[in-house]
mmCIF file of C-alpha atoms and ligand atoms in Angstrom:
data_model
loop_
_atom_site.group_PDB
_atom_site.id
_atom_site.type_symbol
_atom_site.label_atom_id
_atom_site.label_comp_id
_atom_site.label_asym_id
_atom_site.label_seq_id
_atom_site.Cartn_x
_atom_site.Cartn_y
_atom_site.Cartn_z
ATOM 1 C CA UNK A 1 0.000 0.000 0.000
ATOM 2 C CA UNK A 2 2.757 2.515 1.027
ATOM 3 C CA UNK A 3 4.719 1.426 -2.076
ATOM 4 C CA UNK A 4 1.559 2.741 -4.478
ATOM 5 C CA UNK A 5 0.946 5.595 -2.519
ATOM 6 C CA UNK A 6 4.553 6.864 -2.801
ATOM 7 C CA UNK A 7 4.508 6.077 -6.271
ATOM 8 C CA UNK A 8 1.109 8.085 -7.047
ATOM 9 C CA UNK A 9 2.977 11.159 -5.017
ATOM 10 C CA UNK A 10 6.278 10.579 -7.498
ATOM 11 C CA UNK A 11 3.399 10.621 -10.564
ATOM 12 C CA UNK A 12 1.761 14.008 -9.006
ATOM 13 C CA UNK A 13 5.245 15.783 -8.535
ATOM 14 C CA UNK A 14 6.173 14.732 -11.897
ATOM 15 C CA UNK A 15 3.418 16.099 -13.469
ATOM 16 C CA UNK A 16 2.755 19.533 -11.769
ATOM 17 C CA UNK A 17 6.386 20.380 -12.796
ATOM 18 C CA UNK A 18 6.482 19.372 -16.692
ATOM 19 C CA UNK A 19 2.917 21.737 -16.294
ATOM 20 C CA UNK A 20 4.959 24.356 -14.794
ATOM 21 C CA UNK A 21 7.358 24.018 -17.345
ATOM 22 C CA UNK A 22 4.636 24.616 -19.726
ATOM 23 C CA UNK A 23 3.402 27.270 -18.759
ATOM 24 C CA UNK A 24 7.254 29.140 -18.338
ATOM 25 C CA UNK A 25 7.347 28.134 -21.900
ATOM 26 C CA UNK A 26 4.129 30.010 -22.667
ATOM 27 C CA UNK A 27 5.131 33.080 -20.622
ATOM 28 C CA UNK A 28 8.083 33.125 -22.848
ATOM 29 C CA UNK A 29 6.369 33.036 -26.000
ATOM 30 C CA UNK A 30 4.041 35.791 -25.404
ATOM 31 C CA UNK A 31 6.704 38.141 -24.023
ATOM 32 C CA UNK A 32 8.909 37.454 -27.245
ATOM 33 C CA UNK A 33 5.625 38.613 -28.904
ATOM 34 C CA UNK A 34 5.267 41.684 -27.162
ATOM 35 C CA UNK A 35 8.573 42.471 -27.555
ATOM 36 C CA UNK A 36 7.720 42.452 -31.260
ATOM 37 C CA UNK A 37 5.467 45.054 -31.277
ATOM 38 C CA UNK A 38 6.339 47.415 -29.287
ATOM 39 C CA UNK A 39 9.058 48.223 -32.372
ATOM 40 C CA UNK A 40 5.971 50.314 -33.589
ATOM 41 C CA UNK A 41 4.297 52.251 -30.916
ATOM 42 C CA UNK A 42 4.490 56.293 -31.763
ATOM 43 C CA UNK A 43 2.377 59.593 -30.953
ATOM 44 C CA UNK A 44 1.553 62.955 -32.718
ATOM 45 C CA UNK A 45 0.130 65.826 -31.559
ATOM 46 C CA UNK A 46 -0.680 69.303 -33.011
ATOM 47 C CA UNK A 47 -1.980 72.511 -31.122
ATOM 48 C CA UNK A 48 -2.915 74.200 -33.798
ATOM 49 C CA UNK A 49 -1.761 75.641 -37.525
ATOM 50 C CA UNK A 50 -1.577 79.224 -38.811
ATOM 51 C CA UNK A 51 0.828 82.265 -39.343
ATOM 52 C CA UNK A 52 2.926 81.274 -37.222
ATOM 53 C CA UNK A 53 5.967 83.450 -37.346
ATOM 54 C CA UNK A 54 9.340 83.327 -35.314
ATOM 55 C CA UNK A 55 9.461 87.334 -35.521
ATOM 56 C CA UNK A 56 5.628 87.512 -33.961
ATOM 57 C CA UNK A 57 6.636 84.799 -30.857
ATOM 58 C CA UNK A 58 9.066 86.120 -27.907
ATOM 59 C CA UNK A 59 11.120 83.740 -26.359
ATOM 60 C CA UNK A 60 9.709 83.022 -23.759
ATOM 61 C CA UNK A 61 6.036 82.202 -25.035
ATOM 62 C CA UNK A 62 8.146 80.323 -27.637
ATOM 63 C CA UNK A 63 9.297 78.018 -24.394
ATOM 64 C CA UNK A 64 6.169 78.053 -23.157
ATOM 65 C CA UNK A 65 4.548 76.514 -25.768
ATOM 66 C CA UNK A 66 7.141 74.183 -26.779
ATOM 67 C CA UNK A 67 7.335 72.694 -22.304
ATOM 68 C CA UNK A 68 3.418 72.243 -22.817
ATOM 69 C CA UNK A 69 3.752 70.314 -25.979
ATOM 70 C CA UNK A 70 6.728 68.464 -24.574
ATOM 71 C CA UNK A 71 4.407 67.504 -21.174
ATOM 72 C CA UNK A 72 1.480 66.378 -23.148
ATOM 73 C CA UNK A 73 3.005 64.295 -25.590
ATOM 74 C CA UNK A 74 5.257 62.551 -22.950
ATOM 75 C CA UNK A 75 2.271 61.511 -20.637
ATOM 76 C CA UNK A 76 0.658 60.265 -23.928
ATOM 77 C CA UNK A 77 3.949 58.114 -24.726
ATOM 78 C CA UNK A 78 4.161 57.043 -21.371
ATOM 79 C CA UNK A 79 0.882 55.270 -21.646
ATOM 80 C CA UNK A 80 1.981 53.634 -24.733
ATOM 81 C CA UNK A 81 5.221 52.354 -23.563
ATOM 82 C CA UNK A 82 3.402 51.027 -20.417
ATOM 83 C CA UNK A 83 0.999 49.026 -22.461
ATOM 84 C CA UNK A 84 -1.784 50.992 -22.597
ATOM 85 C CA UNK A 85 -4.268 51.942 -25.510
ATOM 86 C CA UNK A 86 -4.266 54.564 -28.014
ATOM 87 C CA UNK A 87 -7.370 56.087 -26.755
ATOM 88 C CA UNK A 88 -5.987 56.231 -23.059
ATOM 89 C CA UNK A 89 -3.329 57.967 -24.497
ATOM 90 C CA UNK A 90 -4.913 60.334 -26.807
ATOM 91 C CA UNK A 91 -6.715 61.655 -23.801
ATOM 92 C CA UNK A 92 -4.629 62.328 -21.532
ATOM 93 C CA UNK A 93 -2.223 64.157 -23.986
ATOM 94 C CA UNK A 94 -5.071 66.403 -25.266
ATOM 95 C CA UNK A 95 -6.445 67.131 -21.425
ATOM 96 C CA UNK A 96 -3.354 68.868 -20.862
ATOM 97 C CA UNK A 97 -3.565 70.513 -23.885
ATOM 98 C CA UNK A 98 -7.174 71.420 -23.100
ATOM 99 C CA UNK A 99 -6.458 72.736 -19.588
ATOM 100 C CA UNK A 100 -3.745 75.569 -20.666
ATOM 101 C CA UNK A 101 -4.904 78.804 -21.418
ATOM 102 C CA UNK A 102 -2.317 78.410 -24.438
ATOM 103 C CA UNK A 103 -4.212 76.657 -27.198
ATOM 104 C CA UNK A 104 -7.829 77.177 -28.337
ATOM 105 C CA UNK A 105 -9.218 74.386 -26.724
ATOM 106 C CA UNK A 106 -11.093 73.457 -23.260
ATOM 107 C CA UNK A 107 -9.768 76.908 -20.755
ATOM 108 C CA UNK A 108 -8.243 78.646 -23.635
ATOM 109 C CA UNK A 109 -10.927 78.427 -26.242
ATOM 110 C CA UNK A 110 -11.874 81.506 -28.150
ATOM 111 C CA UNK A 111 -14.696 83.935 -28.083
ATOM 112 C CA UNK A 112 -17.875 83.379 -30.269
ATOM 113 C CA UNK A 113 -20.026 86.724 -31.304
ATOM 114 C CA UNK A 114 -21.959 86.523 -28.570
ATOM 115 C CA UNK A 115 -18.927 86.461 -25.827
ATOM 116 C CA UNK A 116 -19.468 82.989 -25.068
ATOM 117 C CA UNK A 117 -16.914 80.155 -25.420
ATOM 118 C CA UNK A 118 -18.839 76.982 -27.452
ATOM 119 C CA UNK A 119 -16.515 73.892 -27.450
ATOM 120 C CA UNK A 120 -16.112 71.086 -29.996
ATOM 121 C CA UNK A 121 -14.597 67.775 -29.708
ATOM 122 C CA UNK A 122 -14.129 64.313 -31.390
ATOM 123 C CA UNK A 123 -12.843 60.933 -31.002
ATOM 124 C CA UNK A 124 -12.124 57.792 -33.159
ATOM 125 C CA UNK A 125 -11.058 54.353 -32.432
ATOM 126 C CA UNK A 126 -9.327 53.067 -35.522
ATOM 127 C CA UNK A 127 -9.874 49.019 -34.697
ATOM 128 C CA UNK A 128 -13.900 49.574 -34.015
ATOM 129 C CA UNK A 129 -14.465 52.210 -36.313
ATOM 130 C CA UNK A 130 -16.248 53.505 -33.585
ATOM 131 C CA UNK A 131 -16.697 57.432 -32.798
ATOM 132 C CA UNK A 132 -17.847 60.004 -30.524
ATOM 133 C CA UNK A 133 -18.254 63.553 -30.998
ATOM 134 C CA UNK A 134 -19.715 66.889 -29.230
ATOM 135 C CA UNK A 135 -20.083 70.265 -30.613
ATOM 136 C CA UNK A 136 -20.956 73.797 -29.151
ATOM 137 C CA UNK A 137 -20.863 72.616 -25.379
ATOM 138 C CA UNK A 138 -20.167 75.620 -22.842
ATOM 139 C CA UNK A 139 -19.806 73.866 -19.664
ATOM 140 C CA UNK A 140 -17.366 70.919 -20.021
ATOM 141 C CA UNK A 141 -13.852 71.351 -18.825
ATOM 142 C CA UNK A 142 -12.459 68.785 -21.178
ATOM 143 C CA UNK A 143 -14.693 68.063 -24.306
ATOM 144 C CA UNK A 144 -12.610 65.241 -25.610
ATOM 145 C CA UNK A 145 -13.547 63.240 -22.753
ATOM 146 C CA UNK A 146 -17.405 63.754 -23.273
ATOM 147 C CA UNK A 147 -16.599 62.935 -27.022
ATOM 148 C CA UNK A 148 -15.321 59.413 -25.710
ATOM 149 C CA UNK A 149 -18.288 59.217 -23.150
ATOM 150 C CA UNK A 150 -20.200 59.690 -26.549
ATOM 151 C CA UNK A 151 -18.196 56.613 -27.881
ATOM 152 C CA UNK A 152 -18.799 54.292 -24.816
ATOM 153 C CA UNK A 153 -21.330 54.836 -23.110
ATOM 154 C CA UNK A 154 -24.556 56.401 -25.576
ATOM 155 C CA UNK A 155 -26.001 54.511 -28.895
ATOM 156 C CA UNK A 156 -24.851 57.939 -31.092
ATOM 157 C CA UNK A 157 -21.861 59.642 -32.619
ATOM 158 C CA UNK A 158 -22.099 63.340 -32.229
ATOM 159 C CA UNK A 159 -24.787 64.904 -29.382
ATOM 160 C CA UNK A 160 -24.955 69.089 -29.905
ATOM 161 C CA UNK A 161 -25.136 71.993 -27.270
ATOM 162 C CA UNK A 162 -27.862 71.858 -24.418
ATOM 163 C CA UNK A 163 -28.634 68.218 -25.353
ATOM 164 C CA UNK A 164 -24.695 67.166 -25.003
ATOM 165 C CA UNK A 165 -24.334 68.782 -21.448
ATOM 166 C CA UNK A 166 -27.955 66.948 -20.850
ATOM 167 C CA UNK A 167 -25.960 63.657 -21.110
ATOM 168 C CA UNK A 168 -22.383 65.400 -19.781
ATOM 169 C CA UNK A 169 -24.984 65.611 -16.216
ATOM 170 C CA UNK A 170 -26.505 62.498 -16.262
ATOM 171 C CA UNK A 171 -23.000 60.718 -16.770
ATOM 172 C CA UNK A 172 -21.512 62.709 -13.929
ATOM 173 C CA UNK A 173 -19.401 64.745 -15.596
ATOM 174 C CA UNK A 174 -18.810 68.254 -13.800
ATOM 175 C CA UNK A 175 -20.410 71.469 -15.238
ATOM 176 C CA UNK A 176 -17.977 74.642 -15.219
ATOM 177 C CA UNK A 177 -19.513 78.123 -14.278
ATOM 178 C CA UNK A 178 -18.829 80.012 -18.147
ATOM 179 C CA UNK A 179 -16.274 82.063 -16.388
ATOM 180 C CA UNK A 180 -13.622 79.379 -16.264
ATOM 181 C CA UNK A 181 -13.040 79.587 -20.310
ATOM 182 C CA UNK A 182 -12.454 83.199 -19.877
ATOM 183 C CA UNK A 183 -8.961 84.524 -20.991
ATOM 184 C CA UNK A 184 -8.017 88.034 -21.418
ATOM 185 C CA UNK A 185 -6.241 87.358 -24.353
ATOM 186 C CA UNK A 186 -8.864 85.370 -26.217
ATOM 187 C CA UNK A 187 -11.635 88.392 -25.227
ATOM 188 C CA UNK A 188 -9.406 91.066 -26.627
ATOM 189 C CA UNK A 189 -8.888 88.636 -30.019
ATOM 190 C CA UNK A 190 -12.350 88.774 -30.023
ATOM 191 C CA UNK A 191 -12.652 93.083 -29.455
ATOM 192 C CA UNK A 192 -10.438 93.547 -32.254
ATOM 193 C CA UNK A 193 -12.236 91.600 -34.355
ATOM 194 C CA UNK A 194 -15.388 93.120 -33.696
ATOM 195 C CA UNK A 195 -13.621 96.600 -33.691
ATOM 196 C CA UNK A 196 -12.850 95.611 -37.416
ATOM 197 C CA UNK A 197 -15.840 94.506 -38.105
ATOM 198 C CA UNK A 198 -17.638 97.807 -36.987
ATOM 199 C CA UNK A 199 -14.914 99.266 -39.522
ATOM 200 C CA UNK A 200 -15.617 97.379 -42.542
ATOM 201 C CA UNK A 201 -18.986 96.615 -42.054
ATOM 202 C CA UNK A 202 -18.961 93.101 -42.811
ATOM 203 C CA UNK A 203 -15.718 90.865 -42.368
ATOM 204 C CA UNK A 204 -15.780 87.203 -43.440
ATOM 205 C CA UNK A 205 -13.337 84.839 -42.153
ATOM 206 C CA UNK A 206 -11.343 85.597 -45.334
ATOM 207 C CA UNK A 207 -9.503 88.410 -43.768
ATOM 208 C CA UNK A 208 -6.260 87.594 -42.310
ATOM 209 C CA UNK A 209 -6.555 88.795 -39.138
ATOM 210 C CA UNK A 210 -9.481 87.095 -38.067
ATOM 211 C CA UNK A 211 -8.732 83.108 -39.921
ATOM 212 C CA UNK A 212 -5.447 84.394 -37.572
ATOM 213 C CA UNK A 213 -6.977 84.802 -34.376
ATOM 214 C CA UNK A 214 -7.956 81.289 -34.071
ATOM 215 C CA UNK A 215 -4.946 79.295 -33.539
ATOM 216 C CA UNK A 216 -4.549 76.436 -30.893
ATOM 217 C CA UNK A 217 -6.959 73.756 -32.071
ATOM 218 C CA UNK A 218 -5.056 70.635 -30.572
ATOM 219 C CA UNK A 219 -4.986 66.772 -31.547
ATOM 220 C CA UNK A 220 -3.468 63.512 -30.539
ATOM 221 C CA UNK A 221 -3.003 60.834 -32.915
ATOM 222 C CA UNK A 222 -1.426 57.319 -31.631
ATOM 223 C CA UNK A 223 -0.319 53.690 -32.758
ATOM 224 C CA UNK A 224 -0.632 51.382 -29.812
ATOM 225 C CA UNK A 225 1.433 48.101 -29.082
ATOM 226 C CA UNK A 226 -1.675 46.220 -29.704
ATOM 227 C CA UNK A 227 -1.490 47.487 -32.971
ATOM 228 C CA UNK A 228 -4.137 50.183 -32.482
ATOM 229 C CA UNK A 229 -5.010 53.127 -34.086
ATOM 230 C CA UNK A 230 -6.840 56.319 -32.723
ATOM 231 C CA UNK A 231 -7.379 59.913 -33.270
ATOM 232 C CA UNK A 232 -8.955 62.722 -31.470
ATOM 233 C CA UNK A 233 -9.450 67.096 -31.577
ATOM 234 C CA UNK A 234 -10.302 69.154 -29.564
ATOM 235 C CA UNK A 235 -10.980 73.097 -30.048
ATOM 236 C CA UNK A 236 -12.926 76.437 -28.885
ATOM 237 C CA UNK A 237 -13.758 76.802 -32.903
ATOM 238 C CA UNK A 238 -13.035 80.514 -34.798
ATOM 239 C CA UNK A 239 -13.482 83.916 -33.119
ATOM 240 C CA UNK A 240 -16.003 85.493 -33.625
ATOM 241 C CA UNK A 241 -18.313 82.600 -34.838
ATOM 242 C CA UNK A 242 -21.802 82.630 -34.392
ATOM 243 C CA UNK A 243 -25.350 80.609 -35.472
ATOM 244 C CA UNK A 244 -23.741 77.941 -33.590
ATOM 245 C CA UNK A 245 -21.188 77.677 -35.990
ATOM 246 C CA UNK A 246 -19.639 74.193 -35.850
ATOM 247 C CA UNK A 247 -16.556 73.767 -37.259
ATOM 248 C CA UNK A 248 -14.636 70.570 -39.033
ATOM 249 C CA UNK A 249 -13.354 68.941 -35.401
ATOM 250 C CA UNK A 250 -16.489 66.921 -34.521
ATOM 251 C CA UNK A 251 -16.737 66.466 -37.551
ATOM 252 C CA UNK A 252 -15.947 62.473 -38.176
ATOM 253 C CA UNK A 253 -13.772 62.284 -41.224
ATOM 254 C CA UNK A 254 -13.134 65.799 -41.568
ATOM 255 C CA UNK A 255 -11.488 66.888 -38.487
ATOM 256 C CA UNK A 256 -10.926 63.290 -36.850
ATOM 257 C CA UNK A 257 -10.550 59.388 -38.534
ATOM 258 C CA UNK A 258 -8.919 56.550 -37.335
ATOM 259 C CA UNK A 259 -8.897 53.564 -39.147
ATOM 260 C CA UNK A 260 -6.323 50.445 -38.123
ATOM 261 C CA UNK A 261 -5.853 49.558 -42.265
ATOM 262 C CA UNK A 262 -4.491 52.807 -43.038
ATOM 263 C CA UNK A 263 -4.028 55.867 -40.430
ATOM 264 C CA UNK A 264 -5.106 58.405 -38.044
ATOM 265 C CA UNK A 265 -5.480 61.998 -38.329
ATOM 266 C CA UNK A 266 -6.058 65.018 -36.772
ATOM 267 C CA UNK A 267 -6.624 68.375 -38.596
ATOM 268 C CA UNK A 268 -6.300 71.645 -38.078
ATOM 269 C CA UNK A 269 -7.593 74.911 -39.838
ATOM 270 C CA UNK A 270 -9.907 76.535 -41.550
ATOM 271 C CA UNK A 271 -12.844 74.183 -40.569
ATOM 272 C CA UNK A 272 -15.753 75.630 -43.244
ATOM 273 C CA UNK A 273 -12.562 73.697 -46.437
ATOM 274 C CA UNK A 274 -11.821 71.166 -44.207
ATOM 275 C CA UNK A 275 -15.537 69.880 -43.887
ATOM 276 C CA UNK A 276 -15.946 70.372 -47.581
ATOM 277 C CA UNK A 277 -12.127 68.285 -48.364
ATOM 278 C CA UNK A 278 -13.461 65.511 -45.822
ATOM 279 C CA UNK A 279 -9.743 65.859 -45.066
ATOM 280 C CA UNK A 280 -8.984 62.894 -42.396
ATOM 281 C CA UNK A 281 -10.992 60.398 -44.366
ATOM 282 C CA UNK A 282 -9.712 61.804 -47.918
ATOM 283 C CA UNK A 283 -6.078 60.288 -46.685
ATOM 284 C CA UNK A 284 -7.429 57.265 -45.306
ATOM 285 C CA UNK A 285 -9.290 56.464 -48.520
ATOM 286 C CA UNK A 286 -6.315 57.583 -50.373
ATOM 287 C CA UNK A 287 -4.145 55.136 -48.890
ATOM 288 C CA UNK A 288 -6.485 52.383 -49.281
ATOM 289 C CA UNK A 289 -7.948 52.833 -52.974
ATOM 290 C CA UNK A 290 -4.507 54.287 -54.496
ATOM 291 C CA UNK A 291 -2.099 52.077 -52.443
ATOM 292 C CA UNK A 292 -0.165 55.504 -51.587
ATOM 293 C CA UNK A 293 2.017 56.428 -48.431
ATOM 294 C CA UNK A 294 0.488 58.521 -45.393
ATOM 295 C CA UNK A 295 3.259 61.130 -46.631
ATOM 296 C CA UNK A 296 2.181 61.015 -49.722
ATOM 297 C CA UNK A 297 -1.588 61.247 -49.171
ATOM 298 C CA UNK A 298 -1.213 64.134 -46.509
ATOM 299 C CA UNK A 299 1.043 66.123 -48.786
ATOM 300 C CA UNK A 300 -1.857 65.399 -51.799
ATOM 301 C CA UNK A 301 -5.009 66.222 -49.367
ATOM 302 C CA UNK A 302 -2.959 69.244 -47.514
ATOM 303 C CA UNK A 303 -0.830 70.939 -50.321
ATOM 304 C CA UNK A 304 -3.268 70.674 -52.990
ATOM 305 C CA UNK A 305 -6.626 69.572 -52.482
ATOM 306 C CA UNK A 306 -7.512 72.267 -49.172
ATOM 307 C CA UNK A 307 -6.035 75.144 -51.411
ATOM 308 C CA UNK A 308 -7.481 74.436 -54.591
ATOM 309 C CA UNK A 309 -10.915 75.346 -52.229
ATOM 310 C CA UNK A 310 -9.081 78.197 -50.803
ATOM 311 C CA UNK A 311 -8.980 76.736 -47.371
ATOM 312 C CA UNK A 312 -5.523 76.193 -45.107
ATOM 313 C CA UNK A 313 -3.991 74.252 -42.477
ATOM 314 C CA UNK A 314 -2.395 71.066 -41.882
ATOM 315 C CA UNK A 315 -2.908 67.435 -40.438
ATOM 316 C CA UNK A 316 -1.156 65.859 -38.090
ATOM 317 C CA UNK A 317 -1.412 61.697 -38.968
ATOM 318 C CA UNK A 318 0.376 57.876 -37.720
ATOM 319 C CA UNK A 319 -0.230 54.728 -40.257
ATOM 320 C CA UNK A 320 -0.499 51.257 -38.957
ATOM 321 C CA UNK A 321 3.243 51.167 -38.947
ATOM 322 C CA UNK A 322 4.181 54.046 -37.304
ATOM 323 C CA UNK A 323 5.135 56.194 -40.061
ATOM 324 C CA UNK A 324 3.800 59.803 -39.543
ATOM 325 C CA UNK A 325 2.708 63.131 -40.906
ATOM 326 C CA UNK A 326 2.613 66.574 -40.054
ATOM 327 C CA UNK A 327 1.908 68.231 -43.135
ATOM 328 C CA UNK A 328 0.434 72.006 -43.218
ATOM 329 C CA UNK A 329 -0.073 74.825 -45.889
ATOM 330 C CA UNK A 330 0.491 77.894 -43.654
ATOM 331 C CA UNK A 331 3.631 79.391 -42.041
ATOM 332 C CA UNK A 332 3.666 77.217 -39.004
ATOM 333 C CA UNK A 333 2.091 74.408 -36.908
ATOM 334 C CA UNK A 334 2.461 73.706 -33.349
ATOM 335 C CA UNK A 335 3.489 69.894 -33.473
ATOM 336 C CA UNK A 336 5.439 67.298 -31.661
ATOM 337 C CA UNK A 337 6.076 63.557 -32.470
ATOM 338 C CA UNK A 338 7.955 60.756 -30.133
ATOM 339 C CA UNK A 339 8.491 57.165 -31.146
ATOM 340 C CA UNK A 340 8.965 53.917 -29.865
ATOM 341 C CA UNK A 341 12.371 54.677 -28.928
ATOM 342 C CA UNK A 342 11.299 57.674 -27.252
ATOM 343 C CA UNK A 343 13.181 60.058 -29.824
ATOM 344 C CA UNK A 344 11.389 63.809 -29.524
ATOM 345 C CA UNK A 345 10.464 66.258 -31.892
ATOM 346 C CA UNK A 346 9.016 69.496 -30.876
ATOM 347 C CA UNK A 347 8.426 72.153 -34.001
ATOM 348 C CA UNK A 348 6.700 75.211 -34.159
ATOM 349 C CA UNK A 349 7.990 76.612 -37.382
ATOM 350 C CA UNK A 350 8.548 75.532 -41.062
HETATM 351 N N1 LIG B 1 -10.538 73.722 -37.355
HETATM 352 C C1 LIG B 1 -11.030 74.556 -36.292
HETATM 353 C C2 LIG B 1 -12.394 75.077 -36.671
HETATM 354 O O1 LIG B 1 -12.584 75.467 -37.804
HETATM 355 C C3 LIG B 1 -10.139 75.711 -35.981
HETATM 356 C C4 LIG B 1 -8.653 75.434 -36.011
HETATM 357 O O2 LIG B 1 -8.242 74.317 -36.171
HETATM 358 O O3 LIG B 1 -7.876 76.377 -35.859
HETATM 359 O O4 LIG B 1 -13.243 75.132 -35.836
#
């Protein structure tokens, strides 16, 4: 009896360690994998395109904007070199973004007509195809992450003004008192503007000054180690806007596309050409009906297509393997890119 019973015990041990071995084995396999991918993880981001000129920017705002863009894209590359998703990092890069007075977007947004501050955002997974968007909300601190409560949690794509903060409430987001989005600098954009306007009687956003008081829409495009794509904007519009203008940036395709067979992109500019260009989708579709590069497609879409309407501004983009884009028509773009290796760019400048 003792003799079988030692000999069942001898069985067991045997067994549990080739399993253990097994599983080691497995472990193994898995990390090689990961160690695979994470060759291609890389993040973009943009805070906005315009003129943009070295002899208009002192120093130190210079340095200011350039430590912002630096902070925002590192906490978004963080994320990705920890493992987690494109959309978790998208986020988190444009909330910063969103809560400095220095782009147009969440506290810095500009001024509509009426002195109010009316906030767009959008968001795109590129391996669902799935969206969410908000336009001309006035009480959310950071729109993008409505836009992504859109997404996840609601059956639609894009919810509008009172209707949008309706939903903001009942999913517990905070409401800011109006007063938080209010920057001197953006209010006295907005007085000349008007001052102009009394001038000329009727100024369109042709004129210079005002397409130039507008910059600082910002966006966050990102390749994941899973192999994910995402995209997402997030702005305070065009001075001066009114009728509830809504620009191209909740606009799905136009502003914002992610798609994991091609790219994602996030534009910035003159939103009224860049609804009309369908510009994010245009270079998506480009690279999957022509066969063409990102480069190539952004360079097509941005140098060509947008002025040929008489619109400007530039795109900020990632493809599925990591190659980017930051490709704009005017005299400057705020932009920063960091890959895998965690190599930085920061450019303001062409
Ligand atoms: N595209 C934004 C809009 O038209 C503005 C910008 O990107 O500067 O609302």
């Amino acid at each position: 009896m003792k003799q079988i019973l030692t000999l069942l015990i001898g069985f067991f041990v045997l067994f549990s360690c080739k399993n253990d071995n097994l599983s080691i084995s497995k472990e193994e396999i898995s990390s090689k994998k990961e160690e695979k991918a994470v060759q291609n993880f890389g993040i973009v981001i943009h805070g906005g395109a315009g003129t943009i000129l070295k002899k208009n920017m002192s120093d130190s705002l210079e340095t200011a904007y350039k430590e912002k863009l630096k902070e925002a894209i590192t906490t978004g590359h963080t994320i990705l070199k920890n493992g987690g998703t494109s959309i978790e990092a998208i986020t988190a890069t444009i909330n910063i973004m969103e809560d400095s007075p220095l782009f147009n977007s969440g506290k810095g947004a500009v001024f509509t007509h009426e002195e109010t501050n009316e906030l767009d955002a959008s968001i795109m997974d590129g391996a669902t195809l799935n969206a969410g968007a908000v336009a001309g909300v006035k009480h959310i601190k950071n729109p993008i992450n409505l836009a992504l409560e859109v997404m996840n949690n609601s059956p639609h794509v894009l919810l509008a003004g009172t209707g949008a903060e309706q939903f903001a409430r009942e999913q517990g987001f905070e409401m800011m008192d109006p007063s938080y989005f209010y920057t001197e600098k953006r209010f006295q954009s907005l007085q000349k503007v008007k001052a102009k306007e009394k001038q000329n009687k009727s100024v369109s956003f042709d004129d210079p000054f005002i397409k130039n008081s507008k910059f600082g829409t910002v966006g966050c495009v990102a390749l994941d180690q899973h192999g994910n794509l995402a995209a997402g904007t997030s702005t305070g519009g065009m001075t001066n806007k009114r009728w509830n203008r809504i620009g191209d940036s909740p606009i799905i395709g136009a502003g914002t596309y992610a798609n994991n067979a091609t790219c994602a992109g996030s534009s910035t500019g003159w939103g009224e050409y860049f609804i009309r260009a369908m510009v994010a989708h245009d270079i998506s579709a480009m690279m999957e009906y022509k066969g063409i590069s990102l480069q190539e497609a952004a360079q097509e879409v941005i140098q060509n297509k947008v002025p040929a309407l008489g619109g400007d501004g530039g795109i900020v983009a990632i493809d599925k393997d990591g190659n980017i884009a930051m490709e704009f028509n005017t005299a400057g773009m705020y932009r920063a890119h960091m890959n895998a290796e965690g190599e930085l760019i920061i450019k303001i400048y062409k």
